């Protein structure tokens, strides 16, 4: 059994997976999440700061939800996060549409092909000999 202290309230609980938060606090956090979501839906131009103040949530927590694509801000700049690749303000996730598309393209092999690396398996001619150390 994996018993841990809850990061929020300090109570011991059986840790399974994910964030080290006890079931009580997890349920509370989920409630808060719904509040935040409703607030954003009702206030299209709300920024992270507004939401944090109105819903009494950590700005960091809100950003985490945005990164997880659970929350979407109407205004890219309101979320206060930027594309991890090019730095453009984005409203959800980790990358902007452009970088996302690039990633998909490269996954599909549509990017110009780099020269295939030479196979490195055969290393017969090792310049160093093992017994040289002694
Ligand atoms: Zn707790
Ligand atoms: Zn980008």
Tab-separated table of N, CA, C and O and ligand atoms in Angstrom:
chain	number	residue	atom	x	y	z
A	1	UNK	N	0.839	-1.210	0.000
A	1	UNK	CA	0.000	0.000	0.000
A	1	UNK	C	0.870	1.254	0.000
A	1	UNK	O	1.904	1.291	0.631
A	2	UNK	N	0.432	2.224	-0.682
A	2	UNK	CA	1.193	3.459	-0.842
A	2	UNK	C	0.433	4.591	-0.139
A	2	UNK	O	-0.519	5.144	-0.666
A	3	UNK	N	0.847	4.878	1.083
A	3	UNK	CA	0.150	5.908	1.857
A	3	UNK	C	0.927	7.214	1.768
A	3	UNK	O	2.136	7.238	1.947
A	4	UNK	N	0.202	8.259	1.474
A	4	UNK	CA	0.857	9.565	1.338
A	4	UNK	C	0.087	10.640	2.071
A	4	UNK	O	-1.074	10.481	2.408
A	5	UNK	N	0.783	11.777	2.274
A	5	UNK	CA	0.113	12.956	2.798
A	5	UNK	C	-0.504	13.722	1.640
A	5	UNK	O	0.157	13.966	0.646
A	6	UNK	N	-1.751	14.119	1.831
A	6	UNK	CA	-2.410	14.932	0.821
A	6	UNK	C	-1.682	16.265	0.705
A	6	UNK	O	-1.329	16.880	1.705
A	7	UNK	N	-1.463	16.703	-0.518
A	7	UNK	CA	-0.723	17.943	-0.718
A	7	UNK	C	-1.549	19.158	-0.310
A	7	UNK	O	-1.019	20.225	-0.071
A	8	UNK	N	-2.853	19.004	-0.275
A	8	UNK	CA	-3.711	20.144	0.053
A	8	UNK	C	-3.966	20.241	1.552
A	8	UNK	O	-3.804	21.284	2.150
A	9	UNK	N	-4.421	19.132	2.157
A	9	UNK	CA	-4.863	19.206	3.550
A	9	UNK	C	-3.935	18.464	4.497
A	9	UNK	O	-4.058	18.581	5.710
A	10	UNK	N	-2.998	17.671	3.976
A	10	UNK	CA	-2.040	16.995	4.840
A	10	UNK	C	-2.505	15.674	5.404
A	10	UNK	O	-1.753	14.989	6.083
A	11	UNK	N	-3.746	15.296	5.159
A	11	UNK	CA	-4.248	14.014	5.651
A	11	UNK	C	-3.593	12.842	4.925
A	11	UNK	O	-3.287	12.937	3.741
A	12	UNK	N	-3.428	11.732	5.665
A	12	UNK	CA	-2.898	10.533	5.027
A	12	UNK	C	-3.995	9.879	4.197
A	12	UNK	O	-5.161	9.866	4.587
A	13	UNK	N	-3.606	9.351	3.067
A	13	UNK	CA	-4.575	8.638	2.233
A	13	UNK	C	-3.850	7.616	1.388
A	13	UNK	O	-2.631	7.663	1.254
A	14	UNK	N	-4.601	6.660	0.839
A	14	UNK	CA	-4.013	5.647	-0.039
A	14	UNK	C	-3.799	6.233	-1.421
A	14	UNK	O	-4.744	6.460	-2.153
A	15	UNK	N	-2.538	6.412	-1.739
A	15	UNK	CA	-2.216	7.019	-3.021
A	15	UNK	C	-2.310	5.974	-4.128
A	15	UNK	O	-1.755	4.882	-4.003
A	16	UNK	N	-3.024	6.299	-5.198
A	16	UNK	CA	-3.123	5.369	-6.317
A	16	UNK	C	-2.346	5.911	-7.507
A	16	UNK	O	-1.325	5.359	-7.913
A	17	UNK	N	-2.836	7.026	-8.039
A	17	UNK	CA	-2.173	7.580	-9.212
A	17	UNK	C	-2.514	9.062	-9.351
A	17	UNK	O	-3.400	9.556	-8.665
A	18	UNK	N	-1.820	9.749	-10.217
A	18	UNK	CA	-2.110	11.161	-10.468
A	18	UNK	C	-1.526	12.060	-9.393
A	18	UNK	O	-0.502	11.741	-8.795
A	19	UNK	N	-2.198	13.185	-9.144
A	19	UNK	CA	-1.707	14.143	-8.171
A	19	UNK	C	-1.844	13.570	-6.759
A	19	UNK	O	-2.814	12.881	-6.468
A	20	UNK	N	-0.880	13.867	-5.870
A	20	UNK	CA	-0.982	13.391	-4.490
A	20	UNK	C	-1.993	14.194	-3.685
A	20	UNK	O	-1.643	14.979	-2.825
A	21	UNK	N	-3.252	13.963	-3.980
A	21	UNK	CA	-4.338	14.673	-3.311
A	21	UNK	C	-5.359	13.647	-2.834
A	21	UNK	O	-5.702	12.720	-3.566
A	22	UNK	N	-5.837	13.798	-1.606
A	22	UNK	CA	-6.770	12.822	-1.042
A	22	UNK	C	-8.128	12.911	-1.739
A	22	UNK	O	-8.449	13.927	-2.364
A	23	UNK	N	-8.938	11.851	-1.648
A	23	UNK	CA	-10.236	11.837	-2.347
A	23	UNK	C	-11.114	13.037	-1.982
A	23	UNK	O	-11.793	13.587	-2.854
A	24	UNK	N	-11.073	13.450	-0.719
A	24	UNK	CA	-11.857	14.615	-0.301
A	24	UNK	C	-11.491	15.856	-1.090
A	24	UNK	O	-12.346	16.546	-1.630
A	25	UNK	N	-10.195	16.120	-1.110
A	25	UNK	CA	-9.726	17.332	-1.780
A	25	UNK	C	-9.922	17.218	-3.280
A	25	UNK	O	-10.163	18.210	-3.950
A	26	UNK	N	-9.807	16.008	-3.800
A	26	UNK	CA	-10.006	15.794	-5.223
A	26	UNK	C	-11.449	16.154	-5.594
A	26	UNK	O	-11.692	16.813	-6.605
A	27	UNK	N	-12.380	15.712	-4.771
A	27	UNK	CA	-13.788	16.010	-5.024
A	27	UNK	C	-14.018	17.515	-4.974
A	27	UNK	O	-14.742	18.083	-5.801
A	28	UNK	N	-13.380	18.167	-3.999
A	28	UNK	CA	-13.523	19.618	-3.867
A	28	UNK	C	-12.955	20.327	-5.095
A	28	UNK	O	-13.531	21.289	-5.600
A	29	UNK	N	-11.809	19.821	-5.529
A	29	UNK	CA	-11.138	20.426	-6.688
A	29	UNK	C	-12.016	20.282	-7.936
A	29	UNK	O	-12.107	21.190	-8.757
A	30	UNK	N	-12.657	19.147	-8.030
A	30	UNK	CA	-13.539	18.885	-9.168
A	30	UNK	C	-14.722	19.855	-9.143
A	30	UNK	O	-15.138	20.373	-10.170
A	31	UNK	N	-15.244	20.106	-7.949
A	31	UNK	CA	-16.328	21.080	-7.783
A	31	UNK	C	-15.867	22.457	-8.243
A	31	UNK	O	-16.565	23.162	-8.967
A	32	UNK	N	-14.669	22.818	-7.777
A	32	UNK	CA	-14.098	24.110	-8.151
A	32	UNK	C	-13.944	24.201	-9.654
A	32	UNK	O	-14.227	25.230	-10.260
A	33	UNK	N	-13.508	23.097	-10.235
A	33	UNK	CA	-13.318	23.085	-11.681
A	33	UNK	C	-14.625	23.411	-12.400
A	33	UNK	O	-14.644	24.196	-13.343
A	34	UNK	N	-15.706	22.803	-11.943
A	34	UNK	CA	-17.011	23.074	-12.564
A	34	UNK	C	-17.392	24.546	-12.425
A	34	UNK	O	-17.895	25.155	-13.366
A	35	UNK	N	-17.127	25.091	-11.225
A	35	UNK	CA	-17.394	26.518	-10.997
A	35	UNK	C	-16.627	27.380	-11.983
A	35	UNK	O	-17.168	28.304	-12.596
A	36	UNK	N	-15.346	27.057	-12.095
A	36	UNK	CA	-14.464	27.833	-12.968
A	36	UNK	C	-14.959	27.753	-14.408
A	36	UNK	O	-15.048	28.747	-15.116
A	37	UNK	N	-15.319	26.549	-14.795
A	37	UNK	CA	-15.801	26.329	-16.162
A	37	UNK	C	-17.066	27.151	-16.412
A	37	UNK	O	-17.186	27.818	-17.453
A	38	UNK	N	-17.996	27.084	-15.467
A	38	UNK	CA	-19.233	27.856	-15.609
A	38	UNK	C	-18.932	29.343	-15.700
A	38	UNK	O	-19.527	30.062	-16.504
A	39	UNK	N	-18.001	29.780	-14.841
A	39	UNK	CA	-17.675	31.206	-14.814
A	39	UNK	C	-17.116	31.655	-16.166
A	39	UNK	O	-17.491	32.702	-16.687
A	40	UNK	N	-16.228	30.842	-16.718
A	40	UNK	CA	-15.628	31.198	-18.008
A	40	UNK	C	-16.681	31.192	-19.111
A	40	UNK	O	-16.694	32.064	-19.986
A	41	UNK	N	-17.574	30.221	-19.050
A	41	UNK	CA	-18.643	30.167	-20.055
A	41	UNK	C	-19.543	31.394	-19.974
A	41	UNK	O	-20.012	31.899	-20.986
A	42	UNK	N	-19.785	31.854	-18.744
A	42	UNK	CA	-20.685	32.994	-18.562
A	42	UNK	C	-19.979	34.321	-18.834
A	42	UNK	O	-20.613	35.314	-19.173
A	43	UNK	N	-18.660	34.340	-18.647
A	43	UNK	CA	-17.897	35.578	-18.840
A	43	UNK	C	-16.836	35.367	-19.905
A	43	UNK	O	-15.689	35.041	-19.607
A	44	UNK	N	-17.250	35.569	-21.136
A	44	UNK	CA	-16.384	35.253	-22.270
A	44	UNK	C	-15.026	35.923	-22.240
A	44	UNK	O	-14.056	35.377	-22.730
A	45	UNK	N	-14.966	37.140	-21.651
A	45	UNK	CA	-13.702	37.868	-21.722
A	45	UNK	C	-12.909	37.772	-20.423
A	45	UNK	O	-11.953	38.509	-20.227
A	46	UNK	N	-13.310	36.859	-19.543
A	46	UNK	CA	-12.615	36.732	-18.258
A	46	UNK	C	-11.175	36.293	-18.470
A	46	UNK	O	-10.884	35.507	-19.368
A	47	UNK	N	-10.282	36.828	-17.644
A	47	UNK	CA	-8.889	36.396	-17.710
A	47	UNK	C	-8.623	35.448	-16.543
A	47	UNK	O	-9.449	35.296	-15.652
A	48	UNK	N	-7.451	34.846	-16.575
A	48	UNK	CA	-7.086	33.921	-15.493
A	48	UNK	C	-7.201	34.617	-14.138
A	48	UNK	O	-7.698	34.054	-13.165
A	49	UNK	N	-6.753	35.890	-14.115
A	49	UNK	CA	-6.763	36.616	-12.859
A	49	UNK	C	-8.197	36.807	-12.347
A	49	UNK	O	-8.470	36.617	-11.173
A	50	UNK	N	-9.107	37.180	-13.268
A	50	UNK	CA	-10.512	37.344	-12.882
A	50	UNK	C	-11.051	36.052	-12.293
A	50	UNK	O	-11.692	36.046	-11.243
A	51	UNK	N	-10.802	34.977	-12.995
A	51	UNK	CA	-11.343	33.686	-12.579
A	51	UNK	C	-10.774	33.295	-11.215
A	51	UNK	O	-11.497	32.853	-10.324
A	52	UNK	N	-9.470	33.498	-11.050
A	52	UNK	CA	-8.820	33.146	-9.793
A	52	UNK	C	-9.459	33.913	-8.636
A	52	UNK	O	-9.702	33.362	-7.560
A	53	UNK	N	-9.739	35.196	-8.878
A	53	UNK	CA	-10.312	36.024	-7.824
A	53	UNK	C	-11.765	35.630	-7.557
A	53	UNK	O	-12.156	35.444	-6.420
A	54	UNK	N	-12.540	35.464	-8.629
A	54	UNK	CA	-13.962	35.197	-8.472
A	54	UNK	C	-14.231	33.805	-7.895
A	54	UNK	O	-15.150	33.613	-7.119
A	55	UNK	N	-13.454	32.842	-8.299
A	55	UNK	CA	-13.700	31.463	-7.872
A	55	UNK	C	-12.761	31.035	-6.740
A	55	UNK	O	-12.817	29.900	-6.284
A	56	UNK	N	-11.900	31.936	-6.316
A	56	UNK	CA	-10.940	31.647	-5.241
A	56	UNK	C	-10.114	30.399	-5.553
A	56	UNK	O	-10.058	29.446	-4.779
A	57	UNK	N	-9.527	30.418	-6.716
A	57	UNK	CA	-8.657	29.323	-7.139
A	57	UNK	C	-7.272	29.881	-7.429
A	57	UNK	O	-7.131	31.052	-7.785
A	58	UNK	N	-6.285	29.043	-7.298
A	58	UNK	CA	-4.921	29.371	-7.680
A	58	UNK	C	-4.839	29.649	-9.180
A	58	UNK	O	-5.379	28.879	-9.969
A	59	UNK	N	-4.143	30.716	-9.555
A	59	UNK	CA	-3.938	30.942	-10.991
A	59	UNK	C	-3.196	29.766	-11.618
A	59	UNK	O	-3.456	29.369	-12.745
A	60	UNK	N	-2.267	29.222	-10.855
A	60	UNK	CA	-1.488	28.082	-11.357
A	60	UNK	C	-2.374	26.881	-11.636
A	60	UNK	O	-2.177	26.167	-12.625
A	61	UNK	N	-3.341	26.675	-10.753
A	61	UNK	CA	-4.268	25.563	-10.945
A	61	UNK	C	-5.082	25.756	-12.223
A	61	UNK	O	-5.298	24.821	-12.985
A	62	UNK	N	-5.524	26.999	-12.429
A	62	UNK	CA	-6.318	27.294	-13.629
A	62	UNK	C	-5.485	27.031	-14.874
A	62	UNK	O	-5.941	26.396	-15.817
A	63	UNK	N	-4.226	27.507	-14.845
A	63	UNK	CA	-3.362	27.292	-16.007
A	63	UNK	C	-3.148	25.810	-16.268
A	63	UNK	O	-3.070	25.371	-17.403
A	64	UNK	N	-3.057	25.053	-15.179
A	64	UNK	CA	-2.867	23.613	-15.356
A	64	UNK	C	-4.061	23.006	-16.088
A	64	UNK	O	-3.902	22.186	-16.998
A	65	UNK	N	-5.248	23.427	-15.697
A	65	UNK	CA	-6.442	22.923	-16.382
A	65	UNK	C	-6.438	23.330	-17.844
A	65	UNK	O	-6.866	22.585	-18.705
A	66	UNK	N	-5.972	24.551	-18.101
A	66	UNK	CA	-5.920	25.020	-19.484
A	66	UNK	C	-4.943	24.161	-20.280
A	66	UNK	O	-5.224	23.732	-21.397
A	67	UNK	N	-3.784	23.887	-19.668
A	67	UNK	CA	-2.785	23.054	-20.334
A	67	UNK	C	-3.334	21.663	-20.616
A	67	UNK	O	-2.981	21.022	-21.598
A	68	UNK	N	-4.163	21.191	-19.707
A	68	UNK	CA	-4.752	19.855	-19.895
A	68	UNK	C	-5.906	19.894	-20.892
A	68	UNK	O	-6.571	18.885	-21.108
A	69	UNK	N	-6.180	21.062	-21.436
A	69	UNK	CA	-7.276	21.284	-22.385
A	69	UNK	C	-8.626	21.001	-21.760
A	69	UNK	O	-9.573	20.608	-22.441
A	70	UNK	N	-8.720	21.167	-20.459
A	70	UNK	CA	-10.021	21.003	-19.816
A	70	UNK	C	-10.761	22.339	-19.819
A	70	UNK	O	-11.971	22.373	-19.764
A	71	UNK	N	-9.990	23.423	-19.813
A	71	UNK	CA	-10.581	24.759	-19.876
A	71	UNK	C	-10.141	25.438	-21.160
A	71	UNK	O	-9.002	25.294	-21.576
A	72	UNK	N	-11.066	26.192	-21.736
A	72	UNK	CA	-10.725	26.966	-22.925
A	72	UNK	C	-11.161	28.409	-22.703
A	72	UNK	O	-12.330	28.675	-22.425
A	73	UNK	N	-10.214	29.325	-22.793
A	73	UNK	CA	-10.552	30.743	-22.677
A	73	UNK	C	-10.940	31.277	-24.049
A	73	UNK	O	-10.396	30.849	-25.068
A	74	UNK	N	-11.895	32.210	-24.033
A	74	UNK	CA	-12.356	32.777	-25.300
A	74	UNK	C	-11.246	33.588	-25.950
A	74	UNK	O	-11.037	33.535	-27.162
A	75	UNK	N	-10.520	34.354	-25.132
A	75	UNK	CA	-9.428	35.180	-25.643
A	75	UNK	C	-8.108	34.470	-25.373
A	75	UNK	O	-7.820	34.145	-24.222
A	76	UNK	N	-7.317	34.268	-26.425
A	76	UNK	CA	-6.039	33.596	-26.215
A	76	UNK	C	-5.179	34.272	-25.151
A	76	UNK	O	-4.500	33.603	-24.378
A	77	UNK	N	-5.220	35.620	-25.132
A	77	UNK	CA	-4.361	36.316	-24.180
A	77	UNK	C	-4.878	36.192	-22.751
A	77	UNK	O	-4.131	36.351	-21.799
A	78	UNK	N	-6.178	35.892	-22.597
A	78	UNK	CA	-6.766	35.837	-21.260
A	78	UNK	C	-6.256	34.657	-20.454
A	78	UNK	O	-6.164	34.709	-19.232
A	79	UNK	N	-5.928	33.589	-21.140
A	79	UNK	CA	-5.483	32.391	-20.428
A	79	UNK	C	-4.107	32.598	-19.817
A	79	UNK	O	-3.743	31.935	-18.851
A	80	UNK	N	-3.349	33.524	-20.378
A	80	UNK	CA	-2.033	33.818	-19.828
A	80	UNK	C	-1.023	32.720	-20.094
A	80	UNK	O	-0.039	32.593	-19.388
A	81	UNK	N	-1.259	31.914	-21.107
A	81	UNK	CA	-0.275	30.892	-21.461
A	81	UNK	C	0.117	31.067	-22.923
A	81	UNK	O	-0.621	31.646	-23.707
A	82	UNK	N	1.280	30.575	-23.247
A	82	UNK	CA	1.778	30.712	-24.611
A	82	UNK	C	2.161	29.346	-25.175
A	82	UNK	O	2.390	28.403	-24.422
A	83	UNK	N	2.208	29.301	-26.487
A	83	UNK	CA	2.623	28.082	-27.181
A	83	UNK	C	4.032	27.697	-26.717
A	83	UNK	O	4.920	28.533	-26.688
A	84	UNK	N	4.207	26.443	-26.368
A	84	UNK	CA	5.515	26.006	-25.870
A	84	UNK	C	6.555	25.970	-26.977
A	84	UNK	O	7.739	25.862	-26.722
A	85	UNK	N	6.079	26.071	-28.210
A	85	UNK	CA	7.014	25.988	-29.323
A	85	UNK	C	7.406	27.365	-29.846
A	85	UNK	O	8.578	27.649	-30.037
A	86	UNK	N	6.424	28.260	-30.066
A	86	UNK	CA	6.756	29.530	-30.710
A	86	UNK	C	6.417	30.751	-29.842
A	86	UNK	O	6.765	31.865	-30.192
A	87	UNK	N	5.715	30.568	-28.717
A	87	UNK	CA	5.469	31.686	-27.812
A	87	UNK	C	4.228	32.507	-28.112
A	87	UNK	O	3.986	33.513	-27.460
A	88	UNK	N	3.423	32.107	-29.082
A	88	UNK	CA	2.173	32.804	-29.382
A	88	UNK	C	1.175	32.567	-28.247
A	88	UNK	O	1.093	31.460	-27.736
A	89	UNK	N	0.431	33.633	-27.824
A	89	UNK	CA	-0.601	33.400	-26.804
A	89	UNK	C	-1.640	32.404	-27.310
A	89	UNK	O	-2.110	32.509	-28.440
A	90	UNK	N	-1.990	31.442	-26.481
A	90	UNK	CA	-2.983	30.450	-26.883
A	90	UNK	C	-4.056	30.344	-25.814
A	90	UNK	O	-3.846	30.766	-24.678
A	91	UNK	N	-5.204	29.815	-26.169
A	91	UNK	CA	-6.321	29.768	-25.231
A	91	UNK	C	-6.444	28.426	-24.543
A	91	UNK	O	-7.131	28.291	-23.538
A	92	UNK	N	-5.801	27.412	-25.052
A	92	UNK	CA	-5.845	26.121	-24.380
A	92	UNK	C	-4.719	25.223	-24.874
A	92	UNK	O	-4.128	25.479	-25.920
A	93	UNK	N	-4.455	24.190	-24.136
A	93	UNK	CA	-3.469	23.201	-24.551
A	93	UNK	C	-2.041	23.679	-24.364
A	93	UNK	O	-1.763	24.516	-23.516
A	94	UNK	N	-1.143	23.154	-25.165
A	94	UNK	CA	0.275	23.474	-25.020
A	94	UNK	C	0.859	24.135	-26.254
A	94	UNK	O	1.875	24.795	-26.178
A	95	UNK	N	0.224	23.951	-27.406
A	95	UNK	CA	0.762	24.508	-28.631
A	95	UNK	C	-0.316	25.269	-29.392
A	95	UNK	O	-1.495	24.974	-29.269
A	96	UNK	N	0.107	26.252	-30.200
A	96	UNK	CA	-0.828	26.984	-31.043
A	96	UNK	C	-1.238	26.095	-32.224
A	96	UNK	O	-0.627	25.064	-32.466
A	97	UNK	N	-2.265	26.548	-32.943
A	97	UNK	CA	-2.781	25.747	-34.059
A	97	UNK	C	-1.693	25.457	-35.085
A	97	UNK	O	-1.598	24.360	-35.627
A	98	UNK	N	-0.874	26.497	-35.342
A	98	UNK	CA	0.166	26.361	-36.350
A	98	UNK	C	1.165	25.268	-35.971
A	98	UNK	O	1.489	24.398	-36.762
A	99	UNK	N	1.625	25.338	-34.721
A	99	UNK	CA	2.626	24.365	-34.285
A	99	UNK	C	2.010	22.972	-34.190
A	99	UNK	O	2.666	21.970	-34.447
A	100	UNK	N	0.730	22.935	-33.795
A	100	UNK	CA	0.035	21.652	-33.737
A	100	UNK	C	0.002	21.028	-35.130
A	100	UNK	O	0.269	19.846	-35.299
A	101	UNK	N	-0.338	21.874	-36.123
A	101	UNK	CA	-0.409	21.381	-37.496
A	101	UNK	C	0.956	20.896	-37.958
A	101	UNK	O	1.080	19.860	-38.611
A	102	UNK	N	1.992	21.654	-37.604
A	102	UNK	CA	3.345	21.245	-37.973
A	102	UNK	C	3.685	19.886	-37.382
A	102	UNK	O	4.298	19.054	-38.035
A	103	UNK	N	3.305	19.711	-36.111
A	103	UNK	CA	3.604	18.446	-35.451
A	103	UNK	C	2.918	17.308	-36.168
A	103	UNK	O	3.514	16.259	-36.415
A	104	UNK	N	1.650	17.536	-36.541
A	104	UNK	CA	0.899	16.477	-37.213
A	104	UNK	C	1.531	16.183	-38.566
A	104	UNK	O	1.721	15.035	-38.942
A	105	UNK	N	1.903	17.266	-39.287
A	105	UNK	CA	2.554	17.076	-40.577
A	105	UNK	C	3.812	16.237	-40.456
A	105	UNK	O	4.037	15.334	-41.241
A	106	UNK	N	4.608	16.570	-39.458
A	106	UNK	CA	5.869	15.850	-39.341
A	106	UNK	C	5.609	14.404	-38.922
A	106	UNK	O	6.347	13.501	-39.281
A	107	UNK	N	4.522	14.197	-38.171
A	107	UNK	CA	4.189	12.831	-37.791
A	107	UNK	C	3.752	12.030	-39.008
A	107	UNK	O	4.008	10.850	-39.116
A	108	UNK	N	3.104	12.723	-39.947
A	108	UNK	CA	2.648	12.048	-41.158
A	108	UNK	C	3.756	11.913	-42.194
A	108	UNK	O	3.531	11.397	-43.278
A	109	UNK	N	4.904	12.449	-41.863
A	109	UNK	CA	6.017	12.336	-42.790
A	109	UNK	C	5.924	13.327	-43.926
A	109	UNK	O	6.484	13.100	-44.992
A	110	UNK	N	5.182	14.448	-43.744
A	110	UNK	CA	5.039	15.416	-44.810
A	110	UNK	C	6.165	16.445	-44.796
A	110	UNK	O	6.330	17.204	-45.732
A	111	UNK	N	6.888	16.488	-43.695
A	111	UNK	CA	8.011	17.405	-43.619
A	111	UNK	C	9.103	16.915	-44.564
A	111	UNK	O	9.215	15.724	-44.821
A	112	UNK	N	9.899	17.873	-45.087
A	112	UNK	CA	11.010	17.432	-45.949
A	112	UNK	C	11.884	16.439	-45.201
A	112	UNK	O	12.249	16.647	-44.052
A	113	UNK	N	12.219	15.404	-45.894
A	113	UNK	CA	12.943	14.335	-45.216
A	113	UNK	C	14.395	14.708	-44.987
A	113	UNK	O	15.074	15.184	-45.891
A	114	UNK	N	14.826	14.484	-43.771
A	114	UNK	CA	16.243	14.676	-43.500
A	114	UNK	C	16.988	13.452	-44.016
A	114	UNK	O	16.403	12.393	-44.179
A	115	UNK	N	18.260	13.639	-44.236
A	115	UNK	CA	19.052	12.490	-44.673
A	115	UNK	C	19.009	11.405	-43.623
A	115	UNK	O	19.154	11.685	-42.434
A	116	UNK	N	18.754	10.230	-44.074
A	116	UNK	CA	18.672	9.120	-43.129
A	116	UNK	C	20.016	8.949	-42.441
A	116	UNK	O	21.053	8.966	-43.092
A	117	UNK	N	19.985	8.841	-41.132
A	117	UNK	CA	21.259	8.651	-40.426
A	117	UNK	C	21.879	7.311	-40.785
A	117	UNK	O	21.167	6.332	-41.019
A	118	UNK	N	23.191	7.300	-40.869
A	118	UNK	CA	23.868	6.051	-41.190
A	118	UNK	C	23.639	5.045	-40.069
A	118	UNK	O	23.664	5.409	-38.909
A	119	UNK	N	23.393	3.833	-40.441
A	119	UNK	CA	23.230	2.810	-39.390
A	119	UNK	C	24.495	2.708	-38.551
A	119	UNK	O	25.597	2.654	-39.084
A	120	UNK	N	24.302	2.744	-37.228
A	120	UNK	CA	25.458	2.815	-36.330
A	120	UNK	C	25.783	1.469	-35.696
A	120	UNK	O	26.510	1.387	-34.734
A	121	UNK	N	25.189	0.430	-36.221
A	121	UNK	CA	25.296	-0.832	-35.500
A	121	UNK	C	26.682	-1.450	-35.569
A	121	UNK	O	27.209	-1.926	-34.594
A	122	UNK	N	27.230	-1.377	-36.806
A	122	UNK	CA	28.505	-2.058	-36.959
A	122	UNK	C	29.652	-1.156	-36.531
A	122	UNK	O	30.023	-0.231	-37.234
A	123	UNK	N	30.171	-1.386	-35.369
A	123	UNK	CA	31.305	-0.593	-34.899
A	123	UNK	C	32.498	-1.504	-34.687
A	123	UNK	O	32.977	-1.694	-33.584
A	124	UNK	N	32.914	-2.070	-35.778
A	124	UNK	CA	34.037	-3.004	-35.676
A	124	UNK	C	35.316	-2.272	-35.290
A	124	UNK	O	36.064	-2.704	-34.443
A	125	UNK	N	35.475	-1.115	-35.971
A	125	UNK	CA	36.752	-0.448	-35.791
A	125	UNK	C	36.724	0.535	-34.635
A	125	UNK	O	36.665	1.734	-34.838
A	126	UNK	N	36.668	0.043	-33.460
A	126	UNK	CA	36.719	0.910	-32.307
A	126	UNK	C	38.138	1.408	-32.123
A	126	UNK	O	39.078	0.618	-32.114
A	127	UNK	N	38.278	2.753	-32.020
A	127	UNK	CA	39.648	3.284	-31.929
A	127	UNK	C	40.333	2.918	-30.610
A	127	UNK	O	41.547	2.903	-30.525
A	128	UNK	N	39.538	2.670	-29.596
A	128	UNK	CA	40.149	2.367	-28.307
A	128	UNK	C	40.122	0.871	-28.025
A	128	UNK	O	39.147	0.201	-28.308
A	129	UNK	N	41.148	0.396	-27.456
A	129	UNK	CA	41.138	-1.007	-27.055
A	129	UNK	C	40.967	-1.092	-25.559
A	129	UNK	O	41.534	-0.330	-24.796
A	130	UNK	N	40.141	-2.050	-25.170
A	130	UNK	CA	39.755	-2.107	-23.765
A	130	UNK	C	40.938	-2.328	-22.839
A	130	UNK	O	41.026	-1.775	-21.775
A	131	UNK	N	41.855	-3.175	-23.234
A	131	UNK	CA	42.915	-3.535	-22.295
A	131	UNK	C	44.037	-2.519	-22.245
A	131	UNK	O	45.041	-2.721	-21.631
A	132	UNK	N	43.797	-1.401	-22.916
A	132	UNK	CA	44.832	-0.390	-22.938
A	132	UNK	C	45.004	0.305	-21.583
A	132	UNK	O	46.040	0.870	-21.290
A	133	UNK	N	43.936	0.283	-20.770
A	133	UNK	CA	43.961	0.996	-19.500
A	133	UNK	C	45.013	0.449	-18.537
A	133	UNK	O	45.565	1.170	-17.738
A	134	UNK	N	45.269	-0.854	-18.636
A	134	UNK	CA	46.132	-1.448	-17.618
A	134	UNK	C	47.610	-1.300	-17.924
A	134	UNK	O	47.985	-1.294	-19.088
B	1	LIG	ZN1	-6.764	16.397	1.247
B	2	LIG	ZN1	3.237	27.827	-31.791
